[in-house]
XYZ file of C-alpha atoms in Angstrom:
581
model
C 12.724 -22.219 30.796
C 10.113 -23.188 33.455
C 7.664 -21.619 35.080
C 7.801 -20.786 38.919
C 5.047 -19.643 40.341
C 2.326 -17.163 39.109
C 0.975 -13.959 41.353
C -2.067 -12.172 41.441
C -1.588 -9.237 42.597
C -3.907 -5.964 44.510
C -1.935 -2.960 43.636
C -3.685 -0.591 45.466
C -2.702 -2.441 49.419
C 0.105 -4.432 47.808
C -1.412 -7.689 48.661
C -1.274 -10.968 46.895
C -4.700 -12.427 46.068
C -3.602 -15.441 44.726
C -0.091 -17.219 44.343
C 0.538 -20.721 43.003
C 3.670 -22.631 42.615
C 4.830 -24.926 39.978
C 6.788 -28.189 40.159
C 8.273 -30.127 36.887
C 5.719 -32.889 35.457
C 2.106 -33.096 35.664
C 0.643 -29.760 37.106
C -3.321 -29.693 37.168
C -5.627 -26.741 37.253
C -8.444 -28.438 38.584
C -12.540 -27.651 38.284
C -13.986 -29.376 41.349
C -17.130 -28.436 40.626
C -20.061 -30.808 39.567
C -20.718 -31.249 36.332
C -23.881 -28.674 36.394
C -21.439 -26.104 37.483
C -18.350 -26.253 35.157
C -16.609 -23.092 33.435
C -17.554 -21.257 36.384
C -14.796 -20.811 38.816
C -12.110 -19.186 36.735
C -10.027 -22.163 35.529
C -9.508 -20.971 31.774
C -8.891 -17.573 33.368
C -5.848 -18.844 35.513
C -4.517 -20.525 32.188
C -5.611 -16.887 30.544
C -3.377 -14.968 33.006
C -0.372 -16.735 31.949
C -1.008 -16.222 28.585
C -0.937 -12.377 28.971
C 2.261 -12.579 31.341
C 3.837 -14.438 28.168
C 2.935 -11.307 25.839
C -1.045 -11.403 25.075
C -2.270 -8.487 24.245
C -5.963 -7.787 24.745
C -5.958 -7.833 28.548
C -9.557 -6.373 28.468
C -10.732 -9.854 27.277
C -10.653 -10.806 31.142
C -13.475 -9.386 31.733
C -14.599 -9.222 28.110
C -15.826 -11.593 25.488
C -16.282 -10.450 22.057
C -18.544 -13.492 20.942
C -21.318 -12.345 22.704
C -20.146 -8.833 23.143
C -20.865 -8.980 26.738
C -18.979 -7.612 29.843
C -18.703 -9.057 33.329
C -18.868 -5.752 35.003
C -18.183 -6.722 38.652
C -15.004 -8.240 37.783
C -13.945 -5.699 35.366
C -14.508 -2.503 38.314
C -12.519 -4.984 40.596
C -9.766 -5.183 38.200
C -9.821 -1.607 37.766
C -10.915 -0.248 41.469
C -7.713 -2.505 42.928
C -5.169 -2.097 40.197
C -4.754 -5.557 39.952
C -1.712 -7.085 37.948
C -0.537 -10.535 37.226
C 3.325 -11.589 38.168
C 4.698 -14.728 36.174
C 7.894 -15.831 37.407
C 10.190 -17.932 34.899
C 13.295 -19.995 35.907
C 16.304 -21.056 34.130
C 19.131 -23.337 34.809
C 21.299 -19.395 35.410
C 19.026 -17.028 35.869
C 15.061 -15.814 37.280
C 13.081 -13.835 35.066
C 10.084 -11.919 36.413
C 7.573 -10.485 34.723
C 4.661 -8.372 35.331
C 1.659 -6.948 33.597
C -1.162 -4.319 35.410
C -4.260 -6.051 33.985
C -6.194 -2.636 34.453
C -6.275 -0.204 31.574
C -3.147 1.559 30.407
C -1.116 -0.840 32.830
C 2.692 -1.124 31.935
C 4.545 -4.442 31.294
C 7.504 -5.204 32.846
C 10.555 -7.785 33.297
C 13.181 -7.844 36.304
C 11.397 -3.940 36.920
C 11.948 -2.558 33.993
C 8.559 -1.254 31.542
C 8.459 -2.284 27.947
C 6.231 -1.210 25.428
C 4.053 -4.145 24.012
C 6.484 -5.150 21.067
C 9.433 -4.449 22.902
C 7.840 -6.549 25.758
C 7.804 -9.605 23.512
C 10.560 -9.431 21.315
C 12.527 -9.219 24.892
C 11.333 -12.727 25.681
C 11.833 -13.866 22.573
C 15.426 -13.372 23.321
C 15.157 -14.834 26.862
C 13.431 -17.920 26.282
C 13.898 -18.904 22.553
C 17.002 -16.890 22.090
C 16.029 -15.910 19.142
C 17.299 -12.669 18.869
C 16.199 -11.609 14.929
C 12.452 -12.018 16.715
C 11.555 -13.904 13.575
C 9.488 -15.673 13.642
C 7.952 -13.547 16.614
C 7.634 -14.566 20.010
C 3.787 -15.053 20.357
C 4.049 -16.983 16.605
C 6.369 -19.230 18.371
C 4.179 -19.645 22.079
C 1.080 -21.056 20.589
C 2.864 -24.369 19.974
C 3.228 -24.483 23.800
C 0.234 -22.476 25.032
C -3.378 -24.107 23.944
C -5.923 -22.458 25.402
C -9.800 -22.745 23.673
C -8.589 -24.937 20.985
C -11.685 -26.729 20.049
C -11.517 -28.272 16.678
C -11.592 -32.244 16.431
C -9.110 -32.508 13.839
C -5.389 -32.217 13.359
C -5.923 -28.658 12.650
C -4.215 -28.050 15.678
C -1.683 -27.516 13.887
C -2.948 -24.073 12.217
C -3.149 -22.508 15.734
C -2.556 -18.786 14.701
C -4.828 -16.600 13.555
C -7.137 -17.435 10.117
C -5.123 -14.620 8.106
C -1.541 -15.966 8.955
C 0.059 -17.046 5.492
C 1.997 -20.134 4.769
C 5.498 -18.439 4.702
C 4.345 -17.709 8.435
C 3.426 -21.019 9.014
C 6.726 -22.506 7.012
C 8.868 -20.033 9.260
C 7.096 -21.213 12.464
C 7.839 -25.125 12.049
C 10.708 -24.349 10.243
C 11.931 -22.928 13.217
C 11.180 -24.868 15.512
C 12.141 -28.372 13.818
C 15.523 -26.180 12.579
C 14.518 -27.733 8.621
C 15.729 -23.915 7.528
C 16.581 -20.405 8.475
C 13.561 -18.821 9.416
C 14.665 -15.456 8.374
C 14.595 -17.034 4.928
C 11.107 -17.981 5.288
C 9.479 -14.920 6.508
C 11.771 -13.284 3.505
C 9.933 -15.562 1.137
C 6.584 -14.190 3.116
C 7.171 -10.888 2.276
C 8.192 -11.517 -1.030
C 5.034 -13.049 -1.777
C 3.178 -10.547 -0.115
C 5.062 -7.708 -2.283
C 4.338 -9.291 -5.330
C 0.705 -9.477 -4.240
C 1.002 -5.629 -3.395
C 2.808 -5.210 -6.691
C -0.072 -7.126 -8.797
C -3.070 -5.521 -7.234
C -1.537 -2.065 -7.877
C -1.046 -2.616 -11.419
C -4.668 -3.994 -11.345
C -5.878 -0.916 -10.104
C -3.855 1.302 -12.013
C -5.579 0.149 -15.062
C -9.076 0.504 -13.885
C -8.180 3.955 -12.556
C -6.577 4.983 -15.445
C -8.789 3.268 -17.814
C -5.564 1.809 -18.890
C -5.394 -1.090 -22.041
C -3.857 -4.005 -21.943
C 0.430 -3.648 -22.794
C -0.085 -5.508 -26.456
C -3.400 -3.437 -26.887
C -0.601 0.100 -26.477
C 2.173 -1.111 -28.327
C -0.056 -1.437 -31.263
C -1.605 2.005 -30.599
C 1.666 3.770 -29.969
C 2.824 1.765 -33.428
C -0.116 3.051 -35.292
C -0.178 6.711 -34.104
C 3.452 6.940 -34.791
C 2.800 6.123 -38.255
C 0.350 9.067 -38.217
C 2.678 11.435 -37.100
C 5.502 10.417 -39.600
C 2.760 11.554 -42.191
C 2.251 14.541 -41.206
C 5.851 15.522 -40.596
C 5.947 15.183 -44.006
C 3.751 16.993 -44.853
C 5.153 19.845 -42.736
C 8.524 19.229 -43.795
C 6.535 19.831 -47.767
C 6.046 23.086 -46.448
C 8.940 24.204 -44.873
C 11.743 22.482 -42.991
C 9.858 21.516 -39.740
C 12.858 21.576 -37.549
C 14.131 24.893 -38.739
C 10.481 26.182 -38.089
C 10.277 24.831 -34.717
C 13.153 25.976 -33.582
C 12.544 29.572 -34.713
C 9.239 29.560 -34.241
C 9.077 33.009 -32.105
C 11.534 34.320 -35.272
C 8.888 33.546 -37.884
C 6.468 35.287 -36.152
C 7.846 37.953 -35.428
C 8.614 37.812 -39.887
C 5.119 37.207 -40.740
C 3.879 40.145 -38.349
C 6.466 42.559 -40.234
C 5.565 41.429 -43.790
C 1.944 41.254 -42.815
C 2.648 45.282 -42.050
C 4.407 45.775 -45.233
C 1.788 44.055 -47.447
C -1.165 46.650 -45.370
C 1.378 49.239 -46.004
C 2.044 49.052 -49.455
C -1.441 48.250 -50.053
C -2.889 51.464 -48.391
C -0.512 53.441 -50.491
C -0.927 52.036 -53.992
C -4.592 52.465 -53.087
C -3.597 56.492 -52.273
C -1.821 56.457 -55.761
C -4.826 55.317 -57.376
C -6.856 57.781 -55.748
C -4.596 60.696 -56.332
C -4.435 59.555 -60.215
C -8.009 59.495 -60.221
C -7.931 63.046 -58.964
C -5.422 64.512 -61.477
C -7.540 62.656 -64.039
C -10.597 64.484 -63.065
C -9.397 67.613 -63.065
C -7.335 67.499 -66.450
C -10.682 66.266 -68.184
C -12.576 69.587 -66.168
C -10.460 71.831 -67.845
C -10.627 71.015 -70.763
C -14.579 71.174 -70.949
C -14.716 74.429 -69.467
C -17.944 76.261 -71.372
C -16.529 80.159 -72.248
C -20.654 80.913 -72.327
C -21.159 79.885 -69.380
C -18.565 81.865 -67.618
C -19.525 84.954 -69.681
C -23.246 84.546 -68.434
C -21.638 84.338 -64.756
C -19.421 87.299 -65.735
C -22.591 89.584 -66.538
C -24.541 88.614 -64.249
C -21.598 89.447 -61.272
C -20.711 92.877 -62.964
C -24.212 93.381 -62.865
C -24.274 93.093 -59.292
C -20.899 94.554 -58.730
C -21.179 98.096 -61.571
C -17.015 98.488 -60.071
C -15.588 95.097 -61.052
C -12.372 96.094 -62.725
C -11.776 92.905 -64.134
C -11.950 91.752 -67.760
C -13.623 88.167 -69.122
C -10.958 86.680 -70.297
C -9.008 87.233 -66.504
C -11.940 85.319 -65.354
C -11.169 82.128 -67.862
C -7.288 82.651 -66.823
C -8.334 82.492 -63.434
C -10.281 78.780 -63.325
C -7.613 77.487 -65.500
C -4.993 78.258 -62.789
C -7.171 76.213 -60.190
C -7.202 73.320 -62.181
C -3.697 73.467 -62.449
C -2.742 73.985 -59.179
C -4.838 70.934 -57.986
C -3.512 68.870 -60.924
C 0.166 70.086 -59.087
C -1.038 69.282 -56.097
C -2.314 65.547 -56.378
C 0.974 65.071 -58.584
C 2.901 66.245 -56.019
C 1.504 63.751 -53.087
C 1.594 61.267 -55.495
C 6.049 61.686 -55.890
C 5.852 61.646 -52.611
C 3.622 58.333 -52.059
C 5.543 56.616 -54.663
C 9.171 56.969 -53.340
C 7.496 55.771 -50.067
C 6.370 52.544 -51.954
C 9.477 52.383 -53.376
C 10.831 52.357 -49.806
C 8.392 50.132 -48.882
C 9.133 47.530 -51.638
C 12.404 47.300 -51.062
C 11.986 46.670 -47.360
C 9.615 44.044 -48.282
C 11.862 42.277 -50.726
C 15.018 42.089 -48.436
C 12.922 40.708 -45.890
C 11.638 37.841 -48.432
C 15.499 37.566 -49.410
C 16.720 36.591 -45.525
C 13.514 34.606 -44.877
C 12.832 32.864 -47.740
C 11.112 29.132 -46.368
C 9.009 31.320 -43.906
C 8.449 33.632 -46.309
C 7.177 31.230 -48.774
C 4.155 29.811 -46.264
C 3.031 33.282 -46.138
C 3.147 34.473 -49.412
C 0.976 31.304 -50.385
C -1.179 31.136 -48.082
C -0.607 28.046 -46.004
C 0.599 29.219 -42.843
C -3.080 28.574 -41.494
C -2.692 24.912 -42.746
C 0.948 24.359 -41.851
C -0.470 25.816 -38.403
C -3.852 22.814 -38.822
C -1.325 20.387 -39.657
C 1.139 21.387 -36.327
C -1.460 20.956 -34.259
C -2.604 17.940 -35.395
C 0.726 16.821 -35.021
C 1.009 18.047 -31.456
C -2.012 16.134 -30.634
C -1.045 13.030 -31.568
C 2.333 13.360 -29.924
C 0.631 14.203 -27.056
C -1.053 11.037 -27.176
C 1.989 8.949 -28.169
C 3.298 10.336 -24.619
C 0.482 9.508 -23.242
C -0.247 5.717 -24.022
C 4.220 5.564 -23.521
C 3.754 6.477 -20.250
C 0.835 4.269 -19.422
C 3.274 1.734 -21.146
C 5.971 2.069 -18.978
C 4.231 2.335 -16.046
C 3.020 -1.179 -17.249
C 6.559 -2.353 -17.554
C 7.433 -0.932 -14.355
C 4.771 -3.194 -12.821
C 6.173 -5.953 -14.636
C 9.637 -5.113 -14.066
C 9.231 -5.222 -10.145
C 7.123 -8.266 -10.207
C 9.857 -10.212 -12.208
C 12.455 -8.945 -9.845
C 10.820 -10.362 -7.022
C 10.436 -13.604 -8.548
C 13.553 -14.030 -9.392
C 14.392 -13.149 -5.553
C 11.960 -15.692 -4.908
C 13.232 -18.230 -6.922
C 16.781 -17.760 -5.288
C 15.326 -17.679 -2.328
C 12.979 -21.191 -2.510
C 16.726 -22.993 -3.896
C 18.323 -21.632 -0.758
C 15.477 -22.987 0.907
C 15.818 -26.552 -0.907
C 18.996 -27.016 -0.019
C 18.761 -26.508 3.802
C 18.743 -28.923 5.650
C 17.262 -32.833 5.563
C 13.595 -32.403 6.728
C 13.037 -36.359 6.489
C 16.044 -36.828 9.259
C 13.983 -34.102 11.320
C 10.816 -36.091 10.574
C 12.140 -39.280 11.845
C 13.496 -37.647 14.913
C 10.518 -36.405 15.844
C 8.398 -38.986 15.241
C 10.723 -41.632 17.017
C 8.688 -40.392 20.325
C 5.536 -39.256 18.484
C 4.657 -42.491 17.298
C 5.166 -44.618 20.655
C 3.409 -41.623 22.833
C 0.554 -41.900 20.827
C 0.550 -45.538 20.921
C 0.880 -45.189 24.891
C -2.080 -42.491 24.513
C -4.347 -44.003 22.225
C -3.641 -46.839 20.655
C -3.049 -45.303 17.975
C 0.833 -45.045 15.521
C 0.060 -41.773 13.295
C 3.016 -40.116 11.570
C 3.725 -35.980 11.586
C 4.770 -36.048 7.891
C 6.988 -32.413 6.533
C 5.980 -30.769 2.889
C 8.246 -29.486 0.854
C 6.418 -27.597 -1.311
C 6.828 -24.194 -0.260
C 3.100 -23.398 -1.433
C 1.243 -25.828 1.047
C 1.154 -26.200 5.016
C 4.028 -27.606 6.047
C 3.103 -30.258 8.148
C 0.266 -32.978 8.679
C -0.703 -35.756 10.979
C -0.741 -38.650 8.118
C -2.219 -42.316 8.645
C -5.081 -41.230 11.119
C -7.788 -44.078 11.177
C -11.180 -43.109 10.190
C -13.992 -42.302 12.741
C -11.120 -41.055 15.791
C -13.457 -39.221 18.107
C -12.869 -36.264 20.281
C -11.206 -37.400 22.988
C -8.670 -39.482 20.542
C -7.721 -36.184 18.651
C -7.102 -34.163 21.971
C -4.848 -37.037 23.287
C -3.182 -36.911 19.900
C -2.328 -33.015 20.735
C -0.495 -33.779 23.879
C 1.232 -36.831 22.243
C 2.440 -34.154 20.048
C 3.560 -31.814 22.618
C 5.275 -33.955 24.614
C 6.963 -35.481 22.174
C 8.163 -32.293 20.932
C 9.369 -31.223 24.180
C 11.759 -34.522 23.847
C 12.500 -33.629 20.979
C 13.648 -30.278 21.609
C 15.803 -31.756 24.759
C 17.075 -33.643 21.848
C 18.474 -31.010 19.597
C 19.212 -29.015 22.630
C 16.980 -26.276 21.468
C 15.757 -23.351 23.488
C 11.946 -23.447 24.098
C 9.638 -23.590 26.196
C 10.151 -26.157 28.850
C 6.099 -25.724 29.799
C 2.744 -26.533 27.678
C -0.242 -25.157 29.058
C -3.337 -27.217 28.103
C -7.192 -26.079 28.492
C -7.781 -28.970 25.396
C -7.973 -32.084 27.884
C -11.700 -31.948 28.983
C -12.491 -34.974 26.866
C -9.577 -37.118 28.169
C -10.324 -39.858 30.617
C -9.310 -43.266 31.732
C -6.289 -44.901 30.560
C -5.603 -42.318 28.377
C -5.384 -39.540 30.634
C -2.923 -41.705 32.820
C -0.685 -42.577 29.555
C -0.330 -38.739 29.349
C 0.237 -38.043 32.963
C 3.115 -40.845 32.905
C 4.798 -39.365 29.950
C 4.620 -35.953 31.055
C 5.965 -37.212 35.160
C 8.853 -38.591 32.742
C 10.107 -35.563 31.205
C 11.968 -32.782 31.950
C 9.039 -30.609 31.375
C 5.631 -28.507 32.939
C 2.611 -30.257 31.689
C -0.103 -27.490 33.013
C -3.452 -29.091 32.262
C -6.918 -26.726 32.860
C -8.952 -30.577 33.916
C -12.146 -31.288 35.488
C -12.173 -33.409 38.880
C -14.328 -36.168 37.683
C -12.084 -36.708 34.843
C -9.184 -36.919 37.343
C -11.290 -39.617 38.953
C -11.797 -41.434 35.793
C -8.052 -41.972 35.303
C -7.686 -44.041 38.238
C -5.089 -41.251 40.196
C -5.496 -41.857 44.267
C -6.705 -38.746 45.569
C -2.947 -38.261 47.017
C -1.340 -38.353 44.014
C -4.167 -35.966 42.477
C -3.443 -33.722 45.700
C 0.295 -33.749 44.364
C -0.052 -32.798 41.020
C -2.974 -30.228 41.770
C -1.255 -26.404 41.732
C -4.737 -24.899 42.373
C -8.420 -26.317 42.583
C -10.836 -23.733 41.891
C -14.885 -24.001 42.685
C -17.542 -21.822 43.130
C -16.575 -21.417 47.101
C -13.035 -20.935 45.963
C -12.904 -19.037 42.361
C -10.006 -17.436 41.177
C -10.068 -13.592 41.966
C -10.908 -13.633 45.622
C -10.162 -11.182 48.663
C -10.568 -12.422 51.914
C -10.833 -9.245 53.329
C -13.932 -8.490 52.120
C -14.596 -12.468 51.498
C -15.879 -11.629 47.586
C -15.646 -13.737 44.842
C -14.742 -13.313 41.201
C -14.629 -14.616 38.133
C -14.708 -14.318 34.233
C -17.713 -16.233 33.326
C -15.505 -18.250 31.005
C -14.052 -15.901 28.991
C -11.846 -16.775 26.154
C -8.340 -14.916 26.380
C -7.268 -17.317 23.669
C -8.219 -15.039 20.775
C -6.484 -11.860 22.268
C -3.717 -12.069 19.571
C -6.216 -12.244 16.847
């Protein structure tokens, strides 16, 4: 897949700004600016546009930049005012892709006309230009081993060129992809595998410090010990009265102890009305017998006295008290028949009550239902907390459970892995046009070496002399790169037939030339963001320079220009490079 040309476009008159076309080799993107007056005129930009065509996602960072949380505002109301979008065009050996994204706010993306959401967007050329249909690894994890923009570090870190959080399943999938050492899908299962376990670990971390949870041997012991406990006090219990019989008619014994409770009161109140009533008859037998016959003669008189007509005789008088202390002797014995059949009643319910419930009946009658009842809920207690400390166990076992599960899937998994296929053969490929580009480069042989170890990076520049300076380490990137690209050809593997470079700026001389040769050579873009001088230092005639130039940018021609109202404008270098992260 190459790129065509590029379009930048005014939506609001239709007009193009800006439209460049791309050939096959060496295209430049050239600063002709003097040295005073570099990063100026939009040349990271142009690279920066391409980038969002191919999926970026921060288009605000055109007029943006985050590191010094400053905004070019001109260019930014421009961008907005004139609905200005950006039109890539792709080519393949069958087929033209176009694709277009509104650079303004809220603008759509879009390929051969028709919008996509931003994931949909990508995964779509993920499937055009890798064919990679699973979009795993995903497209834009894929791109930055073709699209360099802002890479600045003077080591082979170029290698790590996503963003600072990506794992090393991400990493393994990437290379592992695109050198074909092992099914990708396999290493971004392994990713989230590891991940899960993570997840899994810190949850069970925080579990216990939420839950003020101790550690699994420190609750088996506990749930050992209070177990113990509770088998005591069963016993106790079952001492008393058979526990499981108890418990399971708990609402019937109740409902027993209420009724003899009654009883007891009952019978109670009315041997206590017996005893009163006896006390009465007592009273009254012992009254008349010590009935005084003076007395009631010296009451006699002294009524008759007061009554001359009283036809009655003494002696009716003495008849007459000794008939009330009869009749209340008759009385109280009377109530008392009475009160003693009902006892007798009583009795008899009481005692065929203690014949049907004989083990309840037993706790009540000596006294130990309140410490049968102390001795439940004891019980209960510590079976509560038994339940307790098991559940916090097995929520521990869970945890473990899961996390074993997953390493056992991960084991599996890193065997499958193992067994794929030969990464030394893929090594050797590669490095049978690594080696002699950077030699052509450089002067220098170094070796991209593969590691096997699923827990490291998977790949490093090995046998790099000491003290390699800038320039030596950004040639060694596009020795890379190209030789990747023949590579690729190679294994007749669908990439990227473009690399878009803004990492050159420190490339001059011979070396510069060694990379435009190689890349002139190949059935590939080389799209290099370059400074003029630089150009000069490599020895190119101005013609050839001229050739491979697709646009020269300066501060009388920068990159967002409209010549109808002859302004100028630009980014003030802003770095789109970081809108992924």
């Amino acid at each position: 897949m190459f790129i065509k040309n590029i379009k930048i476009i005014n939506e609001s008159n239709g007009k193009i700004i800006r439209e460049q076309t791309f050939h096959k080799g060496t295209n430049f993107v050239v600063d002709s600016e003097n040295s005073a007056s570099h990063n100026t005129v939009g040349k990271t930009t142009f690279l920066n546009l391409i980038n969002i065509a191919l999926g970026a996602k921060e288009k605000k960072l055109l007029y943006y930049n985050k590191e010094t949380n400053s905004t070019n505002e001109e260019l930014k109301k421009y961008i907005i005012n004139n609905k200005i979008s950006v039109q890539l065009n792709l080519n393949d050996t069958d087929q033209d892709i176009e694709l277009n994204v509104a650079l303004y706010p809220r603008g759509k993306r879009s390929i051969n006309g028709k919008n996509y959401s931003q994931n949909e967007y990508n995964a779509k050329l993920n499937s055009i230009i890798f064919k990679n249909e699973q979009n795993i690894p995903t497209f834009r994890q894929l791109l930055k081993s073709f699209l360099r923009i802002d890479l600045g570090k003077d080591d082979n870190s170029f290698l790590r060129n996503l963003p600072i959080t990506t794992t090393i399943s991400t990493y393994r999938a990437v290379y592992n992809y695109l050198f074909e050492i092992s099914d990708s899908r396999e290493d971004t299962e392994r990713d989230k595998l590891n991940r899960r376990i993570r997840d899994v670990e810190q949850a069970k971390k925080r579990y216990k410090e939420v839950s003020n949870v101790s550690e699994k041997y420190e609750l088996e012991q506990i749930i050992a010990t209070l177990r113990i406990d509770e088998g005591k006090l069963s016993r106790k219990l079952n001492d008393m009265v058979s526990r499981s019989d108890f418990e399971k008619n708990r609402n019937h014994f109740n409902n027993v102890r209420n009724k003899y409770t009654r009883l007891l009161q009952k019978i109670d109140n009315i041997k206590f009305y017996i005893k009163e009533n006896n006390n009465n008859i007592n009273e009254n037998e012992t009254k008349s017998k010590e009935i005084s016959n003076s007395l009631i003669h010296v009451f006699f008189n002294e009524v008759h006295d007061l009554i001359p007509d009283l036809n009655k005789e003494f002696n009716e008088l003495v008849e007459f008290n000794r008939n009330i202390q009869k009749n209340k002797i008759k009385y109280f014995t009377e109530i008392n028949e009475k009160a003693k059949l009902e006892l007798q009643a009583l009795e008899k319910q009481k005692n065929e009550l203690v014949e049907k419930n004989k083990d309840y009946i037993s706790l009540i009658q000596n006294n130990n239902i309140d410490e049968y009842y102390r001795l439940s809920d004891e019980c209960q207690k510590i079976r509560e907390s038994i339940a307790n400390k098991q559940s916090q166990l097995d929520e521990l076992n869970n945890f473990e459970t899961e996390i074993s599960n997953l390493k056992s899937k991960l084991k599996d998994l890193n065997e499958n892995i193992e067994n794929s296929t030969d990464y030394s053969d893929r090594m050797r490929q590669f490095n049978k046009y690594f080696r002699p580009y950077a030699l052509k480069i450089n002067g220098k042989q170094p070796l991209l070496t593969y590691n096997p170890d699923i827990k490291e990076f998977p790949l490093k520049i090995s046998a790099l002399s000491s003290g390699v300076g800038t320039g030596s380490t950004k040639s060694l990137i596009a020795a890379y790169d190209l030789a990747y690209q023949k590579f690729a050809q190679e294994l007749n593997k669908n990439v990227p037939n473009f690399i878009v470079q803004d990492v050159l700026e420190n490339i001059e001389g011979e070396n510069l030339r060694s990379i435009i040769n190689i890349s002139n050579k190949l059935n590939v873009q080389y799209i290099i963001a370059i400074l003029k001088e630089k150009l000069d230092s490599s020895g190119l005639s101005e013609k050839e320079q001229k050739r491979l130039t697709v646009v020269s940018l300066s501060n009388k021609d920068k990159l967002f220009k409209d010549n109808d109202n002859r302004e100028n404008f630009e980014d003030s270098e802003f770095l789109l490079d970081k809108m992924d992260r």
